[in-house]
Amino acid sequence: MAYSAEKAAAFAYQGHAGSVKDKEEKKSIQQIELDEWKHRSEVLMMMKQYNIPVSKFYEVRFYIIGKIISYSCYVIGWFMPFYFAGKLESGNVCEYFRMIHYFHELVITEHDQLLYEMGIKEKEHEVYFLEKIKSCKLLPYFEKYFSWGIQKSDNDVNLNTKFPVEESEKYCKK
């Protein structure tokens, strides 16, 4: 699912970047889109290594989701694309750390560094989006309703006090 979900995220960021006027915001969001395509490629390499097929169902599902989100960015205003991108990235952080947990159950450690880097990159994306909206008056209401914002995150990664790769199993245990 992570493979297909990265496509949805990349498509969403195409619309998000297209909908913002600020050139620096546009550039940052375009870089995040490129990061998502890179993650998709890296996940595919792991899937091929273990002969895991790409799910046509998830590919279609996340294609549609990504395109709908992409188009909606042009009509829902400035705040909501930043907010929901941050919420999405917050959840994605643990996807990669959980993969490390699952691989360790199989006594496979060769992907630890790559998965760690992808999880940290997703956290950087989350922090970027939160920084953009942290002073917006809507944030407290959205945080209360959607459980993400300044006080709440969907992961336990702190970029200021990162565990090393060797201790990354400490992340995302819930």
Protein backbone atom coordinates (compact mmCIF):
# COMPACT_ATOMS: atom_id res chain seq x y z
CA MET A 1 0.00 0.00 0.00
CA ALA A 2 2.86 2.43 0.75
CA TYR A 3 3.95 2.20 -2.88
CA SER A 4 0.55 3.29 -4.19
CA ALA A 5 -0.03 5.85 -1.43
CA GLU A 6 3.17 7.64 -2.46
CA LYS A 7 1.63 8.17 -5.90
CA ALA A 8 -1.46 9.73 -4.32
CA ALA A 9 0.74 12.04 -2.25
CA ALA A 10 2.81 13.06 -5.28
CA PHE A 11 -0.32 13.85 -7.30
CA ALA A 12 -1.74 15.83 -4.38
CA TYR A 13 1.45 17.90 -4.19
CA GLN A 14 1.23 18.69 -7.89
CA GLY A 15 -2.10 20.39 -7.25
CA HIS A 16 -0.91 21.93 -4.01
CA ALA A 17 2.16 23.45 -5.69
CA GLY A 18 0.04 24.67 -8.57
CA SER A 19 -2.44 26.35 -6.24
CA VAL A 20 0.00 28.44 -4.18
CA LYS A 21 1.18 31.84 -5.34
CA ASP A 22 4.32 32.23 -3.22
CA LYS A 23 7.34 31.08 -5.25
CA GLU A 24 9.22 29.68 -2.25
CA GLU A 25 6.19 27.68 -1.12
CA LYS A 26 5.74 26.38 -4.66
CA LYS A 27 9.40 25.34 -4.84
CA SER A 28 9.29 23.61 -1.44
CA ILE A 29 6.12 21.70 -2.28
CA GLN A 30 7.56 20.64 -5.64
CA GLN A 31 10.62 19.28 -3.82
CA ILE A 32 8.34 17.34 -1.46
CA GLU A 33 6.58 15.90 -4.51
CA LEU A 34 9.96 14.75 -5.88
CA ASP A 35 10.73 13.15 -2.50
CA GLU A 36 7.45 11.20 -2.71
CA TRP A 37 8.27 9.90 -6.21
CA LYS A 38 11.71 8.86 -4.91
CA HIS A 39 10.14 7.02 -1.97
CA ARG A 40 7.79 5.26 -4.37
CA SER A 41 10.74 4.08 -6.45
CA GLU A 42 12.62 2.88 -3.37
CA VAL A 43 9.60 0.96 -2.06
CA LEU A 44 9.17 -0.66 -5.47
CA MET A 45 12.78 -1.88 -5.40
CA MET A 46 12.13 -3.55 -2.04
CA MET A 47 8.89 -5.07 -3.32
CA LYS A 48 10.68 -6.51 -6.34
CA GLN A 49 13.43 -7.93 -4.15
CA TYR A 50 10.82 -9.97 -2.27
CA ASN A 51 8.58 -10.67 -5.28
CA ILE A 52 5.71 -8.63 -3.87
CA PRO A 53 3.35 -7.64 -6.68
CA VAL A 54 1.99 -4.13 -7.12
CA SER A 55 -1.70 -4.07 -6.24
CA LYS A 56 -3.78 -2.88 -9.19
CA PHE A 57 -6.60 -2.14 -6.76
CA TYR A 58 -4.43 0.19 -4.66
CA GLU A 59 -2.89 1.76 -7.75
CA VAL A 60 -6.33 2.73 -9.09
CA ARG A 61 -7.65 3.71 -5.67
CA PHE A 62 -4.73 5.98 -4.82
CA TYR A 63 -4.57 7.40 -8.35
CA ILE A 64 -8.15 8.59 -7.93
CA ILE A 65 -7.55 9.86 -4.39
CA GLY A 66 -4.43 11.75 -5.44
CA LYS A 67 -6.11 13.38 -8.42
CA ILE A 68 -9.16 14.43 -6.38
CA ILE A 69 -6.93 15.98 -3.73
CA SER A 70 -4.82 17.64 -6.42
CA TYR A 71 -7.81 19.32 -8.05
CA SER A 72 -9.38 20.27 -4.72
CA CYS A 73 -6.31 22.32 -3.77
CA TYR A 74 -7.46 24.95 -6.26
CA VAL A 75 -10.81 25.48 -4.52
CA ILE A 76 -10.37 24.86 -0.77
CA GLY A 77 -8.16 27.83 0.03
CA TRP A 78 -4.61 28.15 1.34
CA PHE A 79 -4.87 26.64 4.84
CA MET A 80 -6.49 23.26 4.22
CA PRO A 81 -3.95 21.89 1.70
CA PHE A 82 -1.13 22.74 4.12
CA TYR A 83 -3.02 21.31 7.09
CA PHE A 84 -4.02 18.03 5.49
CA ALA A 85 -0.60 17.58 3.87
CA GLY A 86 0.94 17.89 7.33
CA LYS A 87 -1.56 15.43 8.79
CA LEU A 88 -0.90 12.97 5.96
CA GLU A 89 2.88 13.24 6.35
CA SER A 90 2.54 12.80 10.11
CA GLY A 91 0.93 9.41 9.55
CA ASN A 92 3.38 8.44 6.83
CA VAL A 93 6.34 8.77 9.20
CA CYS A 94 5.39 5.58 11.04
CA GLU A 95 4.78 3.62 7.83
CA TYR A 96 8.53 3.44 7.29
CA PHE A 97 9.46 2.77 10.90
CA ARG A 98 6.85 0.00 11.06
CA MET A 99 8.45 -1.54 7.98
CA ILE A 100 11.69 -1.66 9.95
CA HIS A 101 9.82 -3.45 12.77
CA TYR A 102 8.32 -5.97 10.32
CA PHE A 103 11.65 -6.63 8.63
CA HIS A 104 13.28 -7.16 12.03
CA GLU A 105 10.66 -9.80 12.85
CA LEU A 106 12.05 -11.62 9.79
CA VAL A 107 15.63 -10.91 10.91
CA ILE A 108 16.20 -8.60 7.93
CA THR A 109 18.19 -5.43 8.62
CA GLU A 110 19.53 -4.50 5.20
CA HIS A 111 16.79 -1.90 4.63
CA ASP A 112 17.11 -0.14 7.98
CA GLN A 113 19.10 2.86 6.74
CA LEU A 114 16.87 3.51 3.73
CA LEU A 115 13.62 3.13 5.68
CA TYR A 116 14.99 5.30 8.49
CA GLU A 117 15.90 8.04 6.02
CA MET A 118 12.46 7.87 4.39
CA GLY A 119 10.74 8.08 7.79
CA ILE A 120 12.86 11.06 8.80
CA LYS A 121 12.17 12.75 5.45
CA GLU A 122 8.42 12.33 6.02
CA LYS A 123 8.87 13.93 9.46
CA GLU A 124 10.69 16.85 7.83
CA HIS A 125 7.72 17.25 5.48
CA GLU A 126 5.32 17.21 8.44
CA VAL A 127 7.36 19.90 10.22
CA TYR A 128 7.48 22.05 7.06
CA PHE A 129 3.70 22.02 6.69
CA LEU A 130 3.10 22.69 10.39
CA GLU A 131 5.52 25.62 10.30
CA LYS A 132 3.53 27.16 7.45
CA ILE A 133 0.25 27.10 9.40
CA LYS A 134 1.26 27.25 13.06
CA SER A 135 0.08 30.84 13.53
CA CYS A 136 -3.15 30.46 11.56
CA LYS A 137 -6.30 31.08 13.61
CA LEU A 138 -7.95 27.97 12.15
CA LEU A 139 -5.29 25.57 13.45
CA PRO A 140 -6.66 25.09 17.01
CA TYR A 141 -10.08 24.14 15.64
CA PHE A 142 -8.67 21.73 13.07
CA GLU A 143 -6.29 20.24 15.65
CA LYS A 144 -9.17 19.59 18.02
CA TYR A 145 -11.31 17.98 15.34
CA PHE A 146 -8.65 16.11 13.30
CA SER A 147 -6.14 15.36 16.10
CA TRP A 148 -3.07 16.84 14.45
CA GLY A 149 -1.25 20.13 14.93
CA ILE A 150 1.05 21.84 17.40
CA GLN A 151 0.08 19.62 20.36
CA LYS A 152 -0.75 16.39 18.52
CA SER A 153 1.14 14.26 16.02
CA ASP A 154 0.53 10.82 14.53
CA ASN A 155 4.11 9.78 15.35
CA ASP A 156 6.66 10.07 18.14
CA VAL A 157 9.67 11.20 16.08
CA ASN A 158 11.42 14.37 17.26
CA LEU A 159 13.94 15.78 14.78
CA ASN A 160 15.77 17.60 17.59
CA THR A 161 16.47 14.38 19.49
CA LYS A 162 16.62 11.66 16.85
CA PHE A 163 17.50 8.11 17.74
CA PRO A 164 20.25 6.63 15.57
CA VAL A 165 19.29 4.07 12.93
CA GLU A 166 20.30 1.23 15.25
CA GLU A 167 17.70 2.39 17.79
CA SER A 168 14.96 3.27 15.32
CA GLU A 169 12.75 0.43 16.59
CA LYS A 170 11.95 2.75 19.49
CA TYR A 171 9.80 4.81 17.12
CA CYS A 172 6.17 4.17 16.28
CA LYS A 173 5.46 1.30 18.66
CA LYS A 174 1.83 2.25 19.27
